[in-house]
mmCIF file of C-alpha atoms in Angstrom:
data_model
loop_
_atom_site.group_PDB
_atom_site.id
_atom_site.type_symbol
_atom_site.label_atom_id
_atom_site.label_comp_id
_atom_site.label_asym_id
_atom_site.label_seq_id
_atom_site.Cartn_x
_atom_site.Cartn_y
_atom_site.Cartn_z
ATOM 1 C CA UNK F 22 0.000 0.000 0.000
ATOM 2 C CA UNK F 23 0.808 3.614 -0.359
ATOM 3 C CA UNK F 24 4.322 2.808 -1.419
ATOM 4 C CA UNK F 25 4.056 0.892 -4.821
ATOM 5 C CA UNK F 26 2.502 4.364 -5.855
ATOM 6 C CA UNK F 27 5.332 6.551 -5.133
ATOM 7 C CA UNK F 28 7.325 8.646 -8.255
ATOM 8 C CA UNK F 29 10.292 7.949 -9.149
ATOM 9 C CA UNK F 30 13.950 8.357 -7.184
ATOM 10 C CA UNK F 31 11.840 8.181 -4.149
ATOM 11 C CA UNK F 32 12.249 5.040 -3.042
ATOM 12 C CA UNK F 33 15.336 5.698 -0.538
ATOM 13 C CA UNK F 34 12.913 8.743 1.375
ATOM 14 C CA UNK F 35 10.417 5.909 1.353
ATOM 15 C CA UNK F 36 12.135 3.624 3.585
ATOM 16 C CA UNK F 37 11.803 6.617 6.289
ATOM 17 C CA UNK F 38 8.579 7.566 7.718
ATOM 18 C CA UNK F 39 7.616 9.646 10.848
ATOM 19 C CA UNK F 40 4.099 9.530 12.058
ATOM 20 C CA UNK F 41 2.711 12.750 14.106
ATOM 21 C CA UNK F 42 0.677 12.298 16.639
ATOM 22 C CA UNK F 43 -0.622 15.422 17.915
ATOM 23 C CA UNK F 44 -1.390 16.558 21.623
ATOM 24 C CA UNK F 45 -3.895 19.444 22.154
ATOM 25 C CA UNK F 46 -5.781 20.711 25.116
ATOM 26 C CA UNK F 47 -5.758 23.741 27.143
ATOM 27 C CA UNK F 48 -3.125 26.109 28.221
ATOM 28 C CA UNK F 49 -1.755 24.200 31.069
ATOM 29 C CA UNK F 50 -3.362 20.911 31.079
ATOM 30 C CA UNK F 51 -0.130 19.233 30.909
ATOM 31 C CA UNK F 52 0.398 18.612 27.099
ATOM 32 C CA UNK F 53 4.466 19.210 27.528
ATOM 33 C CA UNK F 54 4.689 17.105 30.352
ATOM 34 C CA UNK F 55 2.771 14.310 28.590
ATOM 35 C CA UNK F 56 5.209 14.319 25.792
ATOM 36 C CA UNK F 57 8.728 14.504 27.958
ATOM 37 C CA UNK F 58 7.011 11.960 29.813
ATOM 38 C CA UNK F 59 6.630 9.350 26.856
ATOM 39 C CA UNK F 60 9.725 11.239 24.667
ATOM 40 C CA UNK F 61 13.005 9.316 24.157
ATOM 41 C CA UNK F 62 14.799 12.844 23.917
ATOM 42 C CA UNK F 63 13.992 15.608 26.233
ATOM 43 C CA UNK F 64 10.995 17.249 24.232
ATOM 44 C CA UNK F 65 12.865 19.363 21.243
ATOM 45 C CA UNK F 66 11.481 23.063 20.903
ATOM 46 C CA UNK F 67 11.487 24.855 18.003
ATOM 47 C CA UNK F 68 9.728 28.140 16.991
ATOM 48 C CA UNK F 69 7.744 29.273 14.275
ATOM 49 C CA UNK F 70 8.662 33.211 13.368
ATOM 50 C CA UNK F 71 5.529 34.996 12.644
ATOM 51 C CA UNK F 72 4.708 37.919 10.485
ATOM 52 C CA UNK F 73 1.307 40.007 11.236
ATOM 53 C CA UNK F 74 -0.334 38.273 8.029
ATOM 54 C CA UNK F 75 -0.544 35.543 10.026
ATOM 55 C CA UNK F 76 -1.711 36.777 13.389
ATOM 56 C CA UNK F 77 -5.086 37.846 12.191
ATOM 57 C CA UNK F 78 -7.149 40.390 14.309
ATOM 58 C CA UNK F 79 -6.241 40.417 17.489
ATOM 59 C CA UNK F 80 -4.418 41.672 20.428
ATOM 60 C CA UNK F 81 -2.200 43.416 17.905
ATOM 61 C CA UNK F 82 -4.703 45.281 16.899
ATOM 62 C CA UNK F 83 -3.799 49.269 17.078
ATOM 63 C CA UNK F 84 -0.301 48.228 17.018
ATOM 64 C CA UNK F 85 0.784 50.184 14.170
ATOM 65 C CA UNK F 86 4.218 49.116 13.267
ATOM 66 C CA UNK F 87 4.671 45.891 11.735
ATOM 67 C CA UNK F 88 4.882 43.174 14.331
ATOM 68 C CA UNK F 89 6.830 39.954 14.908
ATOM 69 C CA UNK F 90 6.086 36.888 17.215
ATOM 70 C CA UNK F 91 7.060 33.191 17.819
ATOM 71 C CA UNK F 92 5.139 30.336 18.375
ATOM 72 C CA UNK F 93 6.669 28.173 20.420
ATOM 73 C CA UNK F 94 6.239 24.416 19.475
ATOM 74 C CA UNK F 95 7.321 21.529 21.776
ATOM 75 C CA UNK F 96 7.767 18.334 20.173
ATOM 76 C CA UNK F 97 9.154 14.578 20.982
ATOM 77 C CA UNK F 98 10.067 11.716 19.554
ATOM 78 C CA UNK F 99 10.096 7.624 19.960
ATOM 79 C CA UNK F 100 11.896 5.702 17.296
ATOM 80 C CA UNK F 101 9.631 2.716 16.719
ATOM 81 C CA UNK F 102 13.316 1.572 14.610
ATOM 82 C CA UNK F 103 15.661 2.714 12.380
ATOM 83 C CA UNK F 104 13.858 4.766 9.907
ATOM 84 C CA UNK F 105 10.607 4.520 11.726
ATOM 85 C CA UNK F 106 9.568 7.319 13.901
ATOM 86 C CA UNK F 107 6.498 8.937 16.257
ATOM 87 C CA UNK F 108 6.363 12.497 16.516
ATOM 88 C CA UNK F 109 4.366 13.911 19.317
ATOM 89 C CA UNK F 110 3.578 17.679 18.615
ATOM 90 C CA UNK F 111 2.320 19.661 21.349
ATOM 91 C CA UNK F 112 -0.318 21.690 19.676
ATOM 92 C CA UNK F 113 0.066 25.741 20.669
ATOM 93 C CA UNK F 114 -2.542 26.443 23.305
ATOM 94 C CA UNK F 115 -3.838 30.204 22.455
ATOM 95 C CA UNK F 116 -6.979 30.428 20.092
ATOM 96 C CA UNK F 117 -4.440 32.700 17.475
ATOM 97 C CA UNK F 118 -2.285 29.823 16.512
ATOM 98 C CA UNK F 119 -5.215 28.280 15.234
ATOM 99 C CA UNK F 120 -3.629 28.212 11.494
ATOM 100 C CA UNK F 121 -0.742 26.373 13.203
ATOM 101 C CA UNK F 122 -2.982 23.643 13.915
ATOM 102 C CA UNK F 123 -3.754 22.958 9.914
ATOM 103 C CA UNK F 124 -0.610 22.463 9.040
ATOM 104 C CA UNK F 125 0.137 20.106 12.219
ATOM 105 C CA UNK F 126 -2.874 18.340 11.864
ATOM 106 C CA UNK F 127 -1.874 17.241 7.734
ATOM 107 C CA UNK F 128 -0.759 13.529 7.853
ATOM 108 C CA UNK F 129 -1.309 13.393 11.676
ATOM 109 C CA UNK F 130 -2.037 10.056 12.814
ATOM 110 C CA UNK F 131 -4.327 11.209 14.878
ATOM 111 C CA UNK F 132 -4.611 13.683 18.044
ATOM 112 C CA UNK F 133 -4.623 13.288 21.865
ATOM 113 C CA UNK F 134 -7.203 15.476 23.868
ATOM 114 C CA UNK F 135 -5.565 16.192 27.037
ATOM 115 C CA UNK F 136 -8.604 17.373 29.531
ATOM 116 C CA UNK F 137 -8.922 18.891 33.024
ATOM 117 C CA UNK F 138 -12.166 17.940 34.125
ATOM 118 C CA UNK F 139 -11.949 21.230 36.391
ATOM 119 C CA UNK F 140 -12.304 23.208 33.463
ATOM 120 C CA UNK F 141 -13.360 20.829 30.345
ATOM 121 C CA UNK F 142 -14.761 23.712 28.335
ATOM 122 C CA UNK F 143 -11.115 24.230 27.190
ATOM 123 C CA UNK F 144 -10.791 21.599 25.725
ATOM 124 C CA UNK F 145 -14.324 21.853 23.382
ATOM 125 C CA UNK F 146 -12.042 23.687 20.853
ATOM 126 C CA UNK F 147 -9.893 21.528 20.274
ATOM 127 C CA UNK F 148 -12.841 18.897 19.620
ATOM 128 C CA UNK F 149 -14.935 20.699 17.146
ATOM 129 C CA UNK F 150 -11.541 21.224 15.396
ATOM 130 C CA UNK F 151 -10.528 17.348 14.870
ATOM 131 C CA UNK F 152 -14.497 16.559 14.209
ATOM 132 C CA UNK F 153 -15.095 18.601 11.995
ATOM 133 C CA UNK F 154 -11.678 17.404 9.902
ATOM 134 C CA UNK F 155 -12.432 14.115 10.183
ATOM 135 C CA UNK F 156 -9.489 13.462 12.795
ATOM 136 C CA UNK F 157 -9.065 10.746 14.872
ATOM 137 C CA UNK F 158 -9.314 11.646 18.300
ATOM 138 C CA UNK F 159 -9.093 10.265 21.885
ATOM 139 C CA UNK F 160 -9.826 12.346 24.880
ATOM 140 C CA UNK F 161 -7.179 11.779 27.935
ATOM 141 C CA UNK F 162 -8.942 12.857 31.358
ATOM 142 C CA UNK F 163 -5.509 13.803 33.034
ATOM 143 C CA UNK F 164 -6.151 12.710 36.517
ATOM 144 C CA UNK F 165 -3.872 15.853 38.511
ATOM 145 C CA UNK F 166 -3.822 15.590 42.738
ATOM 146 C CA UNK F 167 -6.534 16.633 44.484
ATOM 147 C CA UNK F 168 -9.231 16.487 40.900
ATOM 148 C CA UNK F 169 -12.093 14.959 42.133
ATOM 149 C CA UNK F 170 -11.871 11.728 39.528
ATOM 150 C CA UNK F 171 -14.826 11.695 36.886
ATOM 151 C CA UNK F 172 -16.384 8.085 35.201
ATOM 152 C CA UNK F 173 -15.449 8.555 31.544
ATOM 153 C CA UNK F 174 -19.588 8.368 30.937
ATOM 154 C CA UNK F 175 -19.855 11.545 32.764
ATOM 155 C CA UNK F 176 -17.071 13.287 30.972
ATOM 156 C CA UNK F 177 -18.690 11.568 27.738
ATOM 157 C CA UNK F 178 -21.831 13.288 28.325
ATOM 158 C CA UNK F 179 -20.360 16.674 29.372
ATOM 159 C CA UNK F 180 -18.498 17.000 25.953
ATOM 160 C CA UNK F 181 -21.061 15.734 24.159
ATOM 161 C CA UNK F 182 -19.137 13.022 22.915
ATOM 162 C CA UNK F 183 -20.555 9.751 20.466
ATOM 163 C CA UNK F 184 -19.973 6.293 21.992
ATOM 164 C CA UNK F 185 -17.029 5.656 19.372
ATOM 165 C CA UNK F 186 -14.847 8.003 20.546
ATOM 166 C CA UNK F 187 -12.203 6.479 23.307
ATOM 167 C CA UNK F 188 -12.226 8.388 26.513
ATOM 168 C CA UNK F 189 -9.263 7.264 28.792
ATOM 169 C CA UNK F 190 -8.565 8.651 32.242
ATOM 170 C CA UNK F 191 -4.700 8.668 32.925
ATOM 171 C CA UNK F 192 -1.832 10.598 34.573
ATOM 172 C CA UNK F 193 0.496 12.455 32.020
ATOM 173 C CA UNK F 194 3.586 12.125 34.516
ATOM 174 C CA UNK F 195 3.185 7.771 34.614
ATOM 175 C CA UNK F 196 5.329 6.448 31.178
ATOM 176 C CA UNK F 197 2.842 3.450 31.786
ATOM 177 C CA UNK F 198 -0.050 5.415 31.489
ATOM 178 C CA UNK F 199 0.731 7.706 28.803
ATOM 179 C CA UNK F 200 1.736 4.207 26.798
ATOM 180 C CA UNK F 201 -1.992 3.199 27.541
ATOM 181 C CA UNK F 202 -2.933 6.415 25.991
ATOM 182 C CA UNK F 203 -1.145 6.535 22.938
ATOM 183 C CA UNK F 204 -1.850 2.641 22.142
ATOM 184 C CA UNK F 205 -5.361 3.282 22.568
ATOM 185 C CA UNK F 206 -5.021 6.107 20.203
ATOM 186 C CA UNK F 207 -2.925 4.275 17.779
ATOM 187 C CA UNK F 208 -5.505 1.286 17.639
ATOM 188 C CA UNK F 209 -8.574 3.616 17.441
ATOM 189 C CA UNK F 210 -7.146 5.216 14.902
ATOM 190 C CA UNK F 211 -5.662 2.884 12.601
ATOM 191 C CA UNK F 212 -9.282 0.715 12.696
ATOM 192 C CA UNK F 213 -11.144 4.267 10.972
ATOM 193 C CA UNK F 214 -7.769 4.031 8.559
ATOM 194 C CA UNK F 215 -8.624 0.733 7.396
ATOM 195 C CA UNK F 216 -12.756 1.480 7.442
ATOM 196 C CA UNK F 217 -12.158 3.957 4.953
ATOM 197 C CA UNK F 218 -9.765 2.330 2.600
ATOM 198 C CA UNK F 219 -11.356 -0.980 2.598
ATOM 199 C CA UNK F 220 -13.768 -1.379 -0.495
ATOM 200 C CA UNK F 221 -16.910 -1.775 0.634
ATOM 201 C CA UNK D 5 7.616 38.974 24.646
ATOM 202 C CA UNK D 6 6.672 42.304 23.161
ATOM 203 C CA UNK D 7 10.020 44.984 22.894
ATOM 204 C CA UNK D 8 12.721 42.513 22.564
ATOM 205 C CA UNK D 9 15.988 43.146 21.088
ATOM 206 C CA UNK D 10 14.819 42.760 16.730
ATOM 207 C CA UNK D 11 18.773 42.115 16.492
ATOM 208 C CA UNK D 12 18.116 37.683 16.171
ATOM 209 C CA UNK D 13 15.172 38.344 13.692
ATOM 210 C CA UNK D 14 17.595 40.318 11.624
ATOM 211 C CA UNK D 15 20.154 38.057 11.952
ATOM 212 C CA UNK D 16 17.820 34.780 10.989
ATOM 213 C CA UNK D 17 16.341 36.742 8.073
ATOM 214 C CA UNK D 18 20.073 37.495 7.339
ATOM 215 C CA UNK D 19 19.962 33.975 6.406
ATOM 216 C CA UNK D 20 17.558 33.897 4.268
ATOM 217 C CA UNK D 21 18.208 37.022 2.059
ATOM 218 C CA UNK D 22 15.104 38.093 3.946
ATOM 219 C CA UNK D 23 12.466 35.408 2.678
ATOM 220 C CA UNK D 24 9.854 34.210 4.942
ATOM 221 C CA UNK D 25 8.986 30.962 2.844
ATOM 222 C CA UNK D 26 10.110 28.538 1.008
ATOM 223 C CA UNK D 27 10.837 27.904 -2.317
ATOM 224 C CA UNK D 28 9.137 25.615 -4.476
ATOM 225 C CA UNK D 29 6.361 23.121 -3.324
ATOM 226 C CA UNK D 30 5.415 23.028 0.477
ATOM 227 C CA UNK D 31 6.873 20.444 2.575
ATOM 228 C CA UNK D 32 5.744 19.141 6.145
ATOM 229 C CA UNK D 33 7.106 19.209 9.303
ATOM 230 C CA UNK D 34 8.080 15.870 9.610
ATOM 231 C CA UNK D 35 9.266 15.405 5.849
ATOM 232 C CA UNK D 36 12.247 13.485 5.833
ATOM 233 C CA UNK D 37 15.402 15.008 4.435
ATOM 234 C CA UNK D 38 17.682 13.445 2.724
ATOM 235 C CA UNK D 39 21.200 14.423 1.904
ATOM 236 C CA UNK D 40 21.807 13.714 -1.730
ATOM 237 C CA UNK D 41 25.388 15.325 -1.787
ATOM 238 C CA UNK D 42 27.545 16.611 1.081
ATOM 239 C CA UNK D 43 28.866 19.202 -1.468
ATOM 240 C CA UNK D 44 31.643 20.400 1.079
ATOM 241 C CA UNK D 45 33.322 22.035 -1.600
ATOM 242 C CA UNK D 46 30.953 24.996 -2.195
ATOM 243 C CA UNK D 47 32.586 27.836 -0.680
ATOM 244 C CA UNK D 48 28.749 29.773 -1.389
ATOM 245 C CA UNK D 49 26.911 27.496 1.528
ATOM 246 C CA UNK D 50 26.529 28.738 4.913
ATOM 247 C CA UNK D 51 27.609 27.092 7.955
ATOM 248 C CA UNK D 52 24.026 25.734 8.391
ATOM 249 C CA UNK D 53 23.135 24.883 4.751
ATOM 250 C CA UNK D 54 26.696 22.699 5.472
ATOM 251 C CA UNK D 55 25.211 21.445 9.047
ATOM 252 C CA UNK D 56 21.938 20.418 7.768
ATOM 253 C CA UNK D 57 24.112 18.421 4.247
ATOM 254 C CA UNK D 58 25.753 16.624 7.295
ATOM 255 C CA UNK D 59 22.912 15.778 9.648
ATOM 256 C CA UNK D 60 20.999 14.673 6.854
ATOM 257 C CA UNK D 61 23.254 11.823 5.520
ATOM 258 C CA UNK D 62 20.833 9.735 7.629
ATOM 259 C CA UNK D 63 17.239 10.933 6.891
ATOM 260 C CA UNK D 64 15.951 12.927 9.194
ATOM 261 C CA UNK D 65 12.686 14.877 9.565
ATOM 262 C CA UNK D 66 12.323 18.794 8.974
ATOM 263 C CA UNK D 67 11.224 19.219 12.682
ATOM 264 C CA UNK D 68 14.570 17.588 13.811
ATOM 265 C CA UNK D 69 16.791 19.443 11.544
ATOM 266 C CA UNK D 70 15.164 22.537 12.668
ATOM 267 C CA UNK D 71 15.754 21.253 16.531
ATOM 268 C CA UNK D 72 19.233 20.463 15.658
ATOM 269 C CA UNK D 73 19.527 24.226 14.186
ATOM 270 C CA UNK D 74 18.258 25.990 16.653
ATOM 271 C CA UNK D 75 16.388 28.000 14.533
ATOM 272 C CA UNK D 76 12.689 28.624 13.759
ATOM 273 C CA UNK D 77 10.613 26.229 11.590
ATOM 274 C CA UNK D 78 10.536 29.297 8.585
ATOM 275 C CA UNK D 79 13.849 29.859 8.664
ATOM 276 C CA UNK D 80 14.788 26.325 8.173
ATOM 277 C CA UNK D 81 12.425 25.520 5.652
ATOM 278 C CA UNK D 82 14.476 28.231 3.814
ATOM 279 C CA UNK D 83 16.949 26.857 3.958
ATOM 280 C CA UNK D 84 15.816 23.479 3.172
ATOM 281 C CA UNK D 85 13.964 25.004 -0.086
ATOM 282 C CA UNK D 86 17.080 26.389 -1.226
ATOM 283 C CA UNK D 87 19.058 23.257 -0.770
ATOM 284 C CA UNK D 88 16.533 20.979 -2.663
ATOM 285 C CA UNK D 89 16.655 23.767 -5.238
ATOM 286 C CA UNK D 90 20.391 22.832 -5.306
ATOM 287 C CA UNK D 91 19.766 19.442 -5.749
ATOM 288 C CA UNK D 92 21.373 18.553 -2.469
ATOM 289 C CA UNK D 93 18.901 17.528 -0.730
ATOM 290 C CA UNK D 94 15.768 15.356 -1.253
ATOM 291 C CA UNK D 95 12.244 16.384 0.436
ATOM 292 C CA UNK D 96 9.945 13.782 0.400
ATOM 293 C CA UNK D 97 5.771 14.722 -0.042
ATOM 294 C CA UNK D 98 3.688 15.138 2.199
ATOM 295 C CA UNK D 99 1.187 12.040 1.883
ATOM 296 C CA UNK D 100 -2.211 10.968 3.762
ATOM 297 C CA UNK D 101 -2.404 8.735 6.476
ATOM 298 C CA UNK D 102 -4.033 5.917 4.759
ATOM 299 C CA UNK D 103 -1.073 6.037 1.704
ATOM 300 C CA UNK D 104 1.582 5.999 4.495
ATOM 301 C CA UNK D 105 0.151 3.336 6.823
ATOM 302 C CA UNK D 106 0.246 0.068 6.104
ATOM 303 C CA UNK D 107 -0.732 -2.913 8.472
ATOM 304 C CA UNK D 108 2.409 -3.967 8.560
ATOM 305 C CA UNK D 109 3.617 -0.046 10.064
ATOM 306 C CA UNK D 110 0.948 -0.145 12.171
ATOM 307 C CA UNK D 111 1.647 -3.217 13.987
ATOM 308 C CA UNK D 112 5.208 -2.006 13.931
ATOM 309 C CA UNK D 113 4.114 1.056 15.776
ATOM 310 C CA UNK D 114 1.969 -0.872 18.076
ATOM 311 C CA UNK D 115 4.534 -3.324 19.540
ATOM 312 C CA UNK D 116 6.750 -0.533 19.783
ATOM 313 C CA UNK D 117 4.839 1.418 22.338
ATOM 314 C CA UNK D 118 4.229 -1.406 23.877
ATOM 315 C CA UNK D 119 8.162 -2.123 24.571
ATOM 316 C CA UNK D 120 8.708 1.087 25.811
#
C-alpha cells in the first residue's frame, strides 16, 4: 500500500517515515509534560517566526508598526526503529495559533485530547476542530492531585461526545499510562484508517 | 515577549536574504530530508546549509533538523527550499495517512509502544 505508488527516485525517502501524533488541550493541562514523559529525547522546541499576516485580528490590533512573534512548538520523539519514527507535537494552546494547527494536523495520525475535568470547556475547541476534519481523536482525562476523579460516561456526556470516541482517564507524569494512551489512540485510529480504505 | 531586542530576527532573516517561505512546493514538518550530496566544496553554503548536508546523511525529519539548528521552523524551511533547489537535498511529499500506513507499520508502531 501507499508505497508501490510513489514517483520515481523516491524510493530511498520511502524507507523513512515519521508519524505525528498530535497533543492538544488547554493552556496548562499538561500537554508538555505528557510528551517529555513518553519522549526518548527531552521534548525538542522549536519556533515558528511569525509575520502580522498571520496573526489575524487580534491583540495586535492598534499596534501600528509591523509586528513579529514566535510560536513556540514543543515536540518529541520515539523511534519505533531505524527509519521509523512517532512524533508527538504539542499543539500551541492560544486560540491565534489556530492556522498552526492545519498544518500540524496534515498527515497526523491522529490527536490526543488532554482534559482537566476542572475546566473541560477548554478543551471543546480543540474537539470541534478534529471533528469537523475528520481526525481521529481520543480524549485523555488527566487525573492531577486533588481532581475529584470523573467516570469517563460523565465526561462523555459533558463534551457531548458519540460512543465511538475512546475516553481514557490517565496521569500524564506515569510512562505506563501515557503508553496506555497513545496505544489506545494508535488502535482507534488505525481501525477508521482501514474502514475507509477498505472497499466496501 | 513584546520589545525585545529585533537584532536575532535580523540576523535569521540574514539567512535567508530576507524570505519568509520557502521555495518551491510546500513540505511538512516531519518530511524526511535526505542528503543527496555533502557538497563540502561549495565555498557559497553557509555554515548551516553545510550542518543540515551533514545531519541529513541519515534521513531525518524537517522538525529535527530545525531542533538540531536551533532555529525557527521558517527559517529552516528556507533553507531546506534552497538546498533541494540545489539538488542537495531530497524532500519527500507530504502524503495521507491511509497512503503511508500500512498494516504492517501499524503493527510495527503498536509493539513498539508497547516495549517502551
Amino acid at each position: 500500500m501507499g508505497y508501490a505508488a510513489s514517483e520515481s527516485g523516491s524510493t530511498e525517502v520511502a524507507s523513512a517515515l515519521a508519524i505525528k501524533i498530535l497533543i492538544a488541550g488547554g493552556f496548562g493541562v499538561g500537554k508538555t509534560t505528557m510528551v517529555g514523559t513518553i519522549s526518548e529525547i527531552r521534548p525538542l522546541h522549536t519556533e515558528e517566526l511569525l509575520s502580522e499576516r498571520g496573526i489575524g485580528v487580534d491583540d495586535t490590533s492598534g499596534v501600528e508598526s509591523k509586528t513579529t512573534t514566535t510560536v513556540a512548538l514543543d515536540f518529541g520523539r520515539i523511534t519505533i526503529r531505524e527509519g521509523l519514527w512517532l512524533y508527538l507535537f504539542g499543539t500551541p494552546g492560544q486560540d491565534r495559533f489556530w492556522f498552526m494547527w492545519d498544518e500540524l494536523s496534515i498527515g497526523a495520525l491522529g490527536s490526543v485530547v488532554l482534559a482537566d475535568t476542572r475546566r473541560l470547556q477548554d478543551c471543546f475547541a480543540a474537539i470541534d476542530y478534529f471533528e469537523q476534519r475528520g481526525i481521529p481523536f481520543l480524549v485523555a482525562v488527566n487525573c492531577f492531585d486533588g481532581a475529584r476523579r470523573h467516570e469517563p460516561a460523565t465526561v462523555r456526556r459533558a463534551l457531548g461526545l458519540g460512543d465511538a470516541t475512546p475516553i481514557v482517564l490517565c496521569d500524564v507524569r506515569d510512562r505506563e499510562s501515557v503508553k496506555d494512551v497513545l496505544t489506545t489512540l494508535v488502535m482507534y485510529a488505525v481501525e477508521g484508517v482501514f474502514k475507509a480504505s477498505r472497499p466496501a | 515577549m513584546t520589545g525585545h531586542d529585533p537584532g536575532p530576527l535580523i540576523r535569521l532573516f540574514g539567512l535567508t536574504g530576507g524570505r519568509a517561505r520557502p521555495q518551491g512546493e510546500a513540505f511538512d514538518l516531519v518530511a524526511i530530508v535526505t542528503t543527496v550530496s555533502v557538497a563540502t566544496e561549495r565555498a557559497d553554503l553557509m555554515l548551516e546549509h553545510l550542518t543540515v548536508l551533514s545531519l541529513c546523511r541519515k534521513p531525518c525529519p524537517v522538525a529535527d533538523v530545525a531542533a538540531h539548528l536551533k532555529l525557527p521552523l521558517n527559517i529552516t524551511r528556507v533553507i531546506l527550499g534552497d538546498l533541494r533547489r540545489e539538488g542537495l537535498v531530497t524532500i519527500d511529499r507530504p502524503r495521507p495517512v491511509a497512503q503511508t500506513i500500512d498494516e504492517r507499520i501499524y503493527r510495527e508502531v503498536l509493539n513498539g509502544l508497547r516495549r517502551l
